[in-house]
Short mmCIF file of C-alpha atoms and ligand atoms in Angstrom, two decimals:
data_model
loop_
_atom_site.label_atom_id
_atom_site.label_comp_id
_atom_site.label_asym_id
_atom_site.label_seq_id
_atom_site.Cartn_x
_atom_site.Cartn_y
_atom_site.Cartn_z
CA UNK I 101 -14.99 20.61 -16.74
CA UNK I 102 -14.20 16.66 -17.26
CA UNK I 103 -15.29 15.53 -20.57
CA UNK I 104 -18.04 12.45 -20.66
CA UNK I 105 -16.10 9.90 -22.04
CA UNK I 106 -12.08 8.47 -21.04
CA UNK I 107 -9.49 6.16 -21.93
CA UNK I 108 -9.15 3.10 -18.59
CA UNK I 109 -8.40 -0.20 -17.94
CA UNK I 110 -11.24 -2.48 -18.17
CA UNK I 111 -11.64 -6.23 -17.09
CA UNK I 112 -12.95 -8.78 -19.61
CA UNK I 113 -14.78 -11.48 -19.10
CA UNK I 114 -11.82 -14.21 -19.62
CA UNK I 115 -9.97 -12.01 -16.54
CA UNK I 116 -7.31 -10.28 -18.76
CA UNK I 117 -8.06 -6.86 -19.30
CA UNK I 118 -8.15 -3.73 -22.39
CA UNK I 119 -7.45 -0.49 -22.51
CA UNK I 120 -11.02 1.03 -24.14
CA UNK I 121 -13.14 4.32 -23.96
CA UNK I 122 -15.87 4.32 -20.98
CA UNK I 123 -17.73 6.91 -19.28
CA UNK I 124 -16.49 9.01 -16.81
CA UNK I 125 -17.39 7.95 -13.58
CA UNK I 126 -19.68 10.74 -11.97
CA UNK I 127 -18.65 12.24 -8.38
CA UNK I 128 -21.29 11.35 -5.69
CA UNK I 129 -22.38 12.70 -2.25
CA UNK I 130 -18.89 12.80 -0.38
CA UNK I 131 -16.77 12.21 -3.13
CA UNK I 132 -14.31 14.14 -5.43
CA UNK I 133 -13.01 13.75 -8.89
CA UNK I 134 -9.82 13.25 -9.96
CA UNK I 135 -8.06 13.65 -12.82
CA UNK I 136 -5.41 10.91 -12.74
CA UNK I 137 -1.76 12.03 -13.14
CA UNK I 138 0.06 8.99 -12.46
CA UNK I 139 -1.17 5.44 -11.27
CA UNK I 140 0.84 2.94 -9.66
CA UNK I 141 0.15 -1.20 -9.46
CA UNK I 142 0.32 -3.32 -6.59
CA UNK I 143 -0.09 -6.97 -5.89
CA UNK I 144 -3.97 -6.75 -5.37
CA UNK I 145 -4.98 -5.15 -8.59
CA UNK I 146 -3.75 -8.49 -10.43
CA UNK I 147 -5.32 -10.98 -7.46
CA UNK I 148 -8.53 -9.06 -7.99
CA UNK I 149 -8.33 -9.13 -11.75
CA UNK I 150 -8.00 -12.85 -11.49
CA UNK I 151 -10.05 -13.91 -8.03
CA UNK I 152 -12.88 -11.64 -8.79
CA UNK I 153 -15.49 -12.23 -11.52
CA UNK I 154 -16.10 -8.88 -12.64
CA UNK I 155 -16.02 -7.96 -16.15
CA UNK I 156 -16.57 -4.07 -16.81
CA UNK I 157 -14.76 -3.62 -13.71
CA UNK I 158 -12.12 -0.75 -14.14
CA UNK I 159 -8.88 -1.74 -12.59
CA UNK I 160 -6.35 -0.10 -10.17
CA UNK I 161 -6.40 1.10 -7.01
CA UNK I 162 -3.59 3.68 -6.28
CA UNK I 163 -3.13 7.16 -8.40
CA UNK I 164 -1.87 10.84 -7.84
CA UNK I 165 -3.48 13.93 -9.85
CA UNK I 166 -5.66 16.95 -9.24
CA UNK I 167 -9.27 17.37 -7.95
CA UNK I 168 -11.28 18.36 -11.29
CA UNK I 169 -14.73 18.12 -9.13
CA UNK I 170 -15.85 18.16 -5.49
CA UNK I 171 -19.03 16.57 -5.05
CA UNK I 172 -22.33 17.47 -2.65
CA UNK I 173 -21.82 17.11 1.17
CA UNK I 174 -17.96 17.29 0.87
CA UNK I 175 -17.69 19.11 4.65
CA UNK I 176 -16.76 22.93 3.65
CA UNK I 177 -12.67 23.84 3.06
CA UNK I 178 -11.83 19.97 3.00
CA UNK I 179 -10.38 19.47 -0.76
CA UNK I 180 -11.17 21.83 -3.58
CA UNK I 181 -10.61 22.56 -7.28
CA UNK I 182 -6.88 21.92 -8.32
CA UNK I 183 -5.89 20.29 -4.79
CA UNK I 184 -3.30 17.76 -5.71
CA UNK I 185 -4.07 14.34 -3.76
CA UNK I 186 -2.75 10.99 -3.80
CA UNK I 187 -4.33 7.83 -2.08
CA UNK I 188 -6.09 4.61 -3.23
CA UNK I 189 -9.76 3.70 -4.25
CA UNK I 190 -11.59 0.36 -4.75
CA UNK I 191 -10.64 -0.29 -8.21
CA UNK I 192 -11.57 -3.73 -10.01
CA UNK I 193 -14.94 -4.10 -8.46
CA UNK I 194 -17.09 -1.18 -10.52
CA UNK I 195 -17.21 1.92 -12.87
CA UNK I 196 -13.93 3.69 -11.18
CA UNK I 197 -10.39 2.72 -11.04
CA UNK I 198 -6.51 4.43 -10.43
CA UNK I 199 -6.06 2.75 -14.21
CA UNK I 200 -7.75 5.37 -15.65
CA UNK I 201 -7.66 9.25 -16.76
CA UNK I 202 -10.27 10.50 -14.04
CA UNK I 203 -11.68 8.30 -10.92
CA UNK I 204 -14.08 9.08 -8.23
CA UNK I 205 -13.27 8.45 -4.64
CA UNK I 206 -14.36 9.46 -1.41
CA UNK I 207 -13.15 12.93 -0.42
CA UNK I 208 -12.47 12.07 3.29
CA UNK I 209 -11.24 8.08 3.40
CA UNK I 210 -8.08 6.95 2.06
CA UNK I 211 -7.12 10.27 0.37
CA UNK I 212 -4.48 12.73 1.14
CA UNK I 213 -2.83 16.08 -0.37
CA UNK I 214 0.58 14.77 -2.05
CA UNK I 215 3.57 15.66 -0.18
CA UNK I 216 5.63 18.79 -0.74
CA UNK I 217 8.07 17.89 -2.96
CA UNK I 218 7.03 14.82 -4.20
CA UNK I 219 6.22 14.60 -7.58
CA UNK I 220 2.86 12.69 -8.92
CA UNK I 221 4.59 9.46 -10.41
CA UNK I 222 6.22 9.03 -6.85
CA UNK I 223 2.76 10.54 -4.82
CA UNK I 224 1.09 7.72 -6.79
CA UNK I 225 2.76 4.93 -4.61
CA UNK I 226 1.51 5.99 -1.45
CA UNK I 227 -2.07 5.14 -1.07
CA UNK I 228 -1.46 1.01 -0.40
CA UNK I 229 1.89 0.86 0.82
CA UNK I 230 1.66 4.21 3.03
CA UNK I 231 -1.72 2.86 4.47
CA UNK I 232 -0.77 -0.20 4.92
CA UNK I 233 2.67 0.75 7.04
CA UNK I 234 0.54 2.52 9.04
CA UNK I 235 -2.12 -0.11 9.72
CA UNK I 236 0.84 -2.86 10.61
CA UNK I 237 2.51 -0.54 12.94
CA UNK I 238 -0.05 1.01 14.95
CA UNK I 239 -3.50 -0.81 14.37
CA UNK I 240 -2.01 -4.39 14.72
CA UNK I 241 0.51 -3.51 16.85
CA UNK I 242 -0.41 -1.58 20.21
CA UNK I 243 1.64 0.66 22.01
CA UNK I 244 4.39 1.64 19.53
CA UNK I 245 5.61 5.16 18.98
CA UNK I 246 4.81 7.21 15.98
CA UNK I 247 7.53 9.90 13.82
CA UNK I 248 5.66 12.66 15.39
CA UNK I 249 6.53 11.24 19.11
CA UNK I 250 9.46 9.31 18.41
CA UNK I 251 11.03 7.07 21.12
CA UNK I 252 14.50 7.25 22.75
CA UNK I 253 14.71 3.32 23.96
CA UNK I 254 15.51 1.85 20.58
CA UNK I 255 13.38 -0.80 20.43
CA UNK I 256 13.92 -3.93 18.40
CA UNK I 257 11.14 -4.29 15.01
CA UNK I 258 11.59 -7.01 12.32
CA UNK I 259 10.54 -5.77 9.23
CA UNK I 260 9.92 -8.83 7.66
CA UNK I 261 10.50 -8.36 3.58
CA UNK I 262 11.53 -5.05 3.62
CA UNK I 263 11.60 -4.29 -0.19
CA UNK I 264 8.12 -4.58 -0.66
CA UNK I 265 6.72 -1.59 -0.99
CA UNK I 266 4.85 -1.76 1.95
CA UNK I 267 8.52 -2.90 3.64
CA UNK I 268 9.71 0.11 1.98
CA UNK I 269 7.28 2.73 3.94
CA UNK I 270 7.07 0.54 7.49
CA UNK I 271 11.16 0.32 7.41
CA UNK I 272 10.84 4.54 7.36
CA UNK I 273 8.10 4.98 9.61
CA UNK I 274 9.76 2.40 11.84
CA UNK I 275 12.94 4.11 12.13
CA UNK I 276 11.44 7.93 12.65
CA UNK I 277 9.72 6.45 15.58
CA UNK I 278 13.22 5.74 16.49
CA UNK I 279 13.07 1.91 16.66
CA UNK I 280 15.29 -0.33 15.83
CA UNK I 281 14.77 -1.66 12.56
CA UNK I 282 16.09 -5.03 11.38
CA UNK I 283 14.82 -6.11 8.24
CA UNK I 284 14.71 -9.30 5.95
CA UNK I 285 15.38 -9.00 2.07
CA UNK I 286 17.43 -10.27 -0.72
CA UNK I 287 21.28 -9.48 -0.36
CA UNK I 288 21.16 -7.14 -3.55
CA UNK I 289 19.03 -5.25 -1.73
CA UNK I 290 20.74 -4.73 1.81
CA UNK I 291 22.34 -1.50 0.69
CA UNK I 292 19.42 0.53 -0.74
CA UNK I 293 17.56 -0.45 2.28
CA UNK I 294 20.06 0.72 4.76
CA UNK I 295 19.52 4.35 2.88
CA UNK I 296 16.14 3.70 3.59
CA UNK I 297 16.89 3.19 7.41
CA UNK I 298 17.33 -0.51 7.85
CA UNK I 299 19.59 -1.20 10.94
CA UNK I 300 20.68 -4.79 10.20
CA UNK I 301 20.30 -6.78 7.64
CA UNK I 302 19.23 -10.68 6.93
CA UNK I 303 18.87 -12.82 3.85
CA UNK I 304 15.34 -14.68 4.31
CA UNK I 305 16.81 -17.06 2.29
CA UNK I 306 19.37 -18.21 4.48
CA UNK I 307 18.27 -21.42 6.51
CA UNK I 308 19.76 -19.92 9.81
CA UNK I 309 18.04 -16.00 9.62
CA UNK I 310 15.69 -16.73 12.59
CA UNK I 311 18.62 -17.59 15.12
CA UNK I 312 20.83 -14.72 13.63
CA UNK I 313 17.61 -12.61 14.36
CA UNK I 314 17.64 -13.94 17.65
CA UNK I 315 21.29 -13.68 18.76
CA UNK I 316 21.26 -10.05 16.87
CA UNK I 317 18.11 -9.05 19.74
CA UNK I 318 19.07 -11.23 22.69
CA UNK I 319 15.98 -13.16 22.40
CA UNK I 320 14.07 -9.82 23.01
CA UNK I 321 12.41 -9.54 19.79
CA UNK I 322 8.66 -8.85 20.00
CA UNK I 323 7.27 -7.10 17.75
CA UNK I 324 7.48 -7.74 13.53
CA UNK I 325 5.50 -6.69 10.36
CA UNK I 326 4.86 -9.49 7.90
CA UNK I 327 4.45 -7.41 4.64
CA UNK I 328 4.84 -11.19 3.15
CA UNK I 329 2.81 -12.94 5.29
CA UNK I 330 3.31 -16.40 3.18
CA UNK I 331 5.89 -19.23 1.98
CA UNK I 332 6.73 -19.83 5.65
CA UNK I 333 7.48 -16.52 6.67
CA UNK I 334 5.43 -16.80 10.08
CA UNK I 335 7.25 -19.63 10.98
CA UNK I 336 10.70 -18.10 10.58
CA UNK I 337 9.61 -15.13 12.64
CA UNK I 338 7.68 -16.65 14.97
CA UNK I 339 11.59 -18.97 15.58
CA UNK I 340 13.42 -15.26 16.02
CA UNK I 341 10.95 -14.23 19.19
CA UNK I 342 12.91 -15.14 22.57
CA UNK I 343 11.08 -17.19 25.54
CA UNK I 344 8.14 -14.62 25.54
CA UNK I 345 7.19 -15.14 22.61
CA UNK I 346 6.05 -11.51 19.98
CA UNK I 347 3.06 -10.54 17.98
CA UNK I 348 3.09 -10.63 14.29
CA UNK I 349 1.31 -7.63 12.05
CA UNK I 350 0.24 -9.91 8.80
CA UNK I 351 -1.37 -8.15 5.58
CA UNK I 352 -2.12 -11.68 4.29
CA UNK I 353 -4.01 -13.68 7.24
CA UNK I 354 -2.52 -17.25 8.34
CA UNK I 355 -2.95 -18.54 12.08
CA UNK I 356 -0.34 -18.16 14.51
CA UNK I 357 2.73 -20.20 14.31
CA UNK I 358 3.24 -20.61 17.95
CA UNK I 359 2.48 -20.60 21.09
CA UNK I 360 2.92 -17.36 22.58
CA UNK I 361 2.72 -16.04 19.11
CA UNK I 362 -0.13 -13.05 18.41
CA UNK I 363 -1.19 -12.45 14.76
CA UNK I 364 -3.21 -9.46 13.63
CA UNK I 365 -4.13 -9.02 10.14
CA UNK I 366 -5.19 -5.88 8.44
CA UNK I 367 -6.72 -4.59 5.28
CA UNK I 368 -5.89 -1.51 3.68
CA UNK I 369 -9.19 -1.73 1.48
CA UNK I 370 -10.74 -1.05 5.45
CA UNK I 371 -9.43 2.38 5.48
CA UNK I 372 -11.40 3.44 2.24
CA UNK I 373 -14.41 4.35 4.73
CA UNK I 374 -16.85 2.65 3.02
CA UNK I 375 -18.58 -1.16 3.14
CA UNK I 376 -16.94 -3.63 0.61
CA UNK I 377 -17.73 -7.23 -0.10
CA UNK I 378 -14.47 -8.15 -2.04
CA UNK I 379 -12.21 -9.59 -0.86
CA UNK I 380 -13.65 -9.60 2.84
CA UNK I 381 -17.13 -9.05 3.52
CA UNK I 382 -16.75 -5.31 5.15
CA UNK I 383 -19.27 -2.99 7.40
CA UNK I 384 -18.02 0.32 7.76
CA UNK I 385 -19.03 1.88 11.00
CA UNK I 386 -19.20 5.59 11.99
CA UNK I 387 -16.36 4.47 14.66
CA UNK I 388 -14.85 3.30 11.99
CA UNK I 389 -14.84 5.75 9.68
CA UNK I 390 -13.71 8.44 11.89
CA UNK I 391 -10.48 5.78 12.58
CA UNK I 392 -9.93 6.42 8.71
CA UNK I 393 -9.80 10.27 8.88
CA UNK I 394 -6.99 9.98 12.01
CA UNK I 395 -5.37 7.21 10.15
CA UNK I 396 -5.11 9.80 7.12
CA UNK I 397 -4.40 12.57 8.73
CA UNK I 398 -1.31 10.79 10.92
CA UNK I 399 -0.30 9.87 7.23
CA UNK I 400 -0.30 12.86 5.96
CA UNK I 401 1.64 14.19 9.21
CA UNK I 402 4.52 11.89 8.97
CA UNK I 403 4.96 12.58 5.40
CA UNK I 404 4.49 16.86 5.91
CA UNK I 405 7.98 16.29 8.52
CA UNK I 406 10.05 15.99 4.86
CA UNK I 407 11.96 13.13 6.10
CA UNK I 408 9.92 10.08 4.32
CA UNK I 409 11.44 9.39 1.18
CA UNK I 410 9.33 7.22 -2.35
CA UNK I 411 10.99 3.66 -3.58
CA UNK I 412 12.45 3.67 -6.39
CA UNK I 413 9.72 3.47 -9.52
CA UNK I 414 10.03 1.27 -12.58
CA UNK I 415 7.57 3.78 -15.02
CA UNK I 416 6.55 1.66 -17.74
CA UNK I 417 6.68 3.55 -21.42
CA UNK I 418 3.07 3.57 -23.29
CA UNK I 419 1.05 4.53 -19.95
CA UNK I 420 -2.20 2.81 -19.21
CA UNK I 421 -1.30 0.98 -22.53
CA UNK I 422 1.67 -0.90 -20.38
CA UNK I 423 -0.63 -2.15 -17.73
CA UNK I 424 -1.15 -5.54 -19.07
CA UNK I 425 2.88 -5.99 -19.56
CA UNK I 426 2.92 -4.75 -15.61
CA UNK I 427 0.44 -7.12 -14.36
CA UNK I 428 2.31 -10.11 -16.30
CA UNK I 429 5.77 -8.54 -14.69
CA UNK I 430 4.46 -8.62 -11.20
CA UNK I 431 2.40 -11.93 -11.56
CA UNK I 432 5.90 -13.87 -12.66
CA UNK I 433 7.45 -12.68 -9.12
CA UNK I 434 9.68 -10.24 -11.20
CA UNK I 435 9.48 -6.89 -8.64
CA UNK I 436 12.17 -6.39 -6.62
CA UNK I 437 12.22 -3.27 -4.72
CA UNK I 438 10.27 -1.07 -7.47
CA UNK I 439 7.06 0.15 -7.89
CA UNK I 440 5.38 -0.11 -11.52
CA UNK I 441 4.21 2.97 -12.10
CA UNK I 442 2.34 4.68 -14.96
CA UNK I 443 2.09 8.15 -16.05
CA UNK I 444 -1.43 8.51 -17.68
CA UNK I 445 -0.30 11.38 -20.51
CA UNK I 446 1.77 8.57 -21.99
CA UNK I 447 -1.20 6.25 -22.80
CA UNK I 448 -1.37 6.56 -27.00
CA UNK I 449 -4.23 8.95 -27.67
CA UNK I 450 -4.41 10.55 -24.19
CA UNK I 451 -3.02 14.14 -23.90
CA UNK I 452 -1.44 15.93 -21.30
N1 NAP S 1036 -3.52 -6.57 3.70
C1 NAP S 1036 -3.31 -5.54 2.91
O1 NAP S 1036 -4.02 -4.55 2.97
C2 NAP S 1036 -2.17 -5.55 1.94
C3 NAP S 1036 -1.63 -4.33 1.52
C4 NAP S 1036 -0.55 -4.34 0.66
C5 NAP S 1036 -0.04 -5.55 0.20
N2 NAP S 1036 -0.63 -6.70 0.59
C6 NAP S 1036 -0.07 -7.98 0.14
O2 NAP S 1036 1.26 -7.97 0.62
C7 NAP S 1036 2.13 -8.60 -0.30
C8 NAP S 1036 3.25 -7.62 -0.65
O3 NAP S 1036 2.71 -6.50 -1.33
P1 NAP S 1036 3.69 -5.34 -1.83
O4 NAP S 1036 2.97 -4.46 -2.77
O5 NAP S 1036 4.37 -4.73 -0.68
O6 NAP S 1036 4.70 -6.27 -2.64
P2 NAP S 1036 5.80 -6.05 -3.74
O7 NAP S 1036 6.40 -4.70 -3.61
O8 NAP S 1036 5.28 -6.45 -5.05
O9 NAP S 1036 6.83 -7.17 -3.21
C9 NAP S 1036 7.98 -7.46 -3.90
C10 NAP S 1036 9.03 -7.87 -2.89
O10 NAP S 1036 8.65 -9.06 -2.21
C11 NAP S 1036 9.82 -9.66 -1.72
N3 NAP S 1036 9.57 -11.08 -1.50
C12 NAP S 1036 8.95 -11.93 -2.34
N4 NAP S 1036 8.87 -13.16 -1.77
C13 NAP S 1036 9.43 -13.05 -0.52
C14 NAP S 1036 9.63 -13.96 0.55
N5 NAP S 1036 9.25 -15.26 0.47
N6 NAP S 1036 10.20 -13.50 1.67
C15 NAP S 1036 10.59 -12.20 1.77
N7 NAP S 1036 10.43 -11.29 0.78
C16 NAP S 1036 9.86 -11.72 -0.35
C17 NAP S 1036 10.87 -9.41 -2.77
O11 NAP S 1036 12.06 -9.22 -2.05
P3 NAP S 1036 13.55 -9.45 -2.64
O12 NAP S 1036 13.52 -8.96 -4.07
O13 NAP S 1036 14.41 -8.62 -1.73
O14 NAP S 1036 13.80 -10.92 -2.54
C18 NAP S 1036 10.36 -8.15 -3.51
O15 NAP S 1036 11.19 -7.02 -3.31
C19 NAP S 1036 1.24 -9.02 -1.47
O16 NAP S 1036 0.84 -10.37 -1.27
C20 NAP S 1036 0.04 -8.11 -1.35
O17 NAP S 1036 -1.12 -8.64 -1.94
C21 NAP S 1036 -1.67 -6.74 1.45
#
């Protein structure tokens, strides 16, 4: 039984946040409770924090622990008691968040059992970054293959900022499908992407990556996942397509760069299943929502074949009590392939 009352991460009113006893949230129609084993951060949980007036908010989006509660009109034999999920819920907006010792989130959308093997503080990085590869690769891009039908014509992907952690994921799911991944990061990172299955390597930084691109692929580049998707990266991609031009999967939206350039931009908050009016106004049809169960469900598939492996984790040392130090880590441009990542028994005055 979850008590009434938890340690989480709320947002003040001046849009910095404190770590403070609230209620916990109570499980709805549909949804399950979680008690939260490990959270990680991402980019949006400090652009929501800071775009987003909403004070009493609880922040945090992505977590790992175990179902404490299933809720009314969860279908029968779906999740129960004890399951051990991982995924990503609306945090920031309302009365739940992945910042937080228990959430509630829907049992169907955006949720998935943690991998074998993997432990929380690594299941906790999947929900955004797992998603999100997913969505750039085969909702914004048509016609590629997936890890469970992988292809035998290798071909050419640019990754573009591949240790992002949604680079990290779309580099992996990339090369199970058995393209051939070329990828854009820092130099100090070439080698721990190449374990990662990066094929070749640029430096975004250097002024001439979009003709080395170019020569590497004989002009035959056509598809590439923007997991930057700003400071001019659509432009330097859109210059390593040949003649033909290529289509661009963006997770920020800009227009296209080019002639003969496509652009499709996704949302990861879409494949929560549910309407949202932050940071997109969102309807969530019945089409839709059955996209989000095959969307988890392929997830969950690649990841049950063993071979996917998590980015490396920077786990901060006082729990939900280091989230404020993360947010100010990230928001200085600091990350560079690593995941913050929090284990809630380490919060002062939480116990295991
Ligand atoms: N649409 C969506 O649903 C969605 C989902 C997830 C993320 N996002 C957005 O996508 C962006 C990335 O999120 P994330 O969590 O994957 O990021 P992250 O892990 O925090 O990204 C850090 C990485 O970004 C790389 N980087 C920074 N500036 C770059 C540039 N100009 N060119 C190439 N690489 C650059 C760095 O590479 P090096 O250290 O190698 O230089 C660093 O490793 C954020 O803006 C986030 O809000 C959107």
């Amino acid at each position: 039984m979850a008590p009434l009352r938890q340690k989480a991460i709320v947002i003040k009113e001046d849009k910095t946040v404190v770590l403070k006893e609230v209620d916990v949230p109570k499980v709805g129609p549909g949804q399950i409770l979680v008690r939260v084993i490990a959270a990680a951060q991402n980019p949006t949980d400090w652009k929501t924090l800071k775009t987003l007036d909403k004070p009493g908010g609880l922040l945090g989006v992505d977590y790992a622990g175990v179902v404490e509660e299933v809720g009314p009109d969860v279908p029968e034999g779906l999740r129960h008691v004890g399951e051990h999920v991982c995924g990503t819920v609306h945090g920031g907006i309302g009365p739940t968040g992945a910042f937080s010792e228990y959430l509630v989130g829907s049992a169907k959308w955006g949720v998935i059992p943690t991998p074998a093997g993997w432990s929380f503080e690594d299941a906790a990085q999947i929900g955004v970054a797992g998603f999100t590869a997913i969505q750039t690769l085969w909702e914004a891009q048509k016609g590629l293959p997936t890890p469970l039908a992988p292809t035998t014509t290798p071909i050419p992907i640019l990754v573009y900022g591949g240790s992002s952690a949604v680079g990290f994921y779309t580099i992996q799911f990339a090369k199970l499908s058995g393209l051939r991944v070329l990828v854009t990061a820092s130099p100090r990172n070439f080698d721990l992407l190449k374990e990662y299955g990066a094929d070749e390597l640029f430096d975004y930084k250097d002024p001439e990556v979009s003709q080395k691109i170019k020569a590497a692929t004989g002009g035959k580049l056509k598809h590439a996942v923007d997991t930057i998707s700003e400071a001019g990266s659509g432009d330097i991609i859109a210059a390593a397509f040949g003649e033909d031009g290529g289509h661009i999967s963006q997770i920020l939206w800009y227009p296209s760069p080019k002639e003969n350039v496509t652009v499709h931009f996704t949302l990861a908050y879409e494949i929560g299943g549910e309407d949202f009016e932050h940071p997109i106004h969102f309807k969530a049809t019945a089409e839709h929502q059955e996209y989000c169960e095959k969307v988890g469900k392929l997830l969950a598939d690649i990841l049950a074949l063993g071979k996917v492996k998590p980015m490396p984790k920077l786990i901060l040392p006082n729990g939900l009590a280091s989230v404020e130090e993360g947010l100010g880590y990230m928001m200085s441009g600091k990350v560079s392939a690593q995941k913050i990542t929090y284990r809630i028994a380490d919060t002062p005055g939480v116990s295991a």
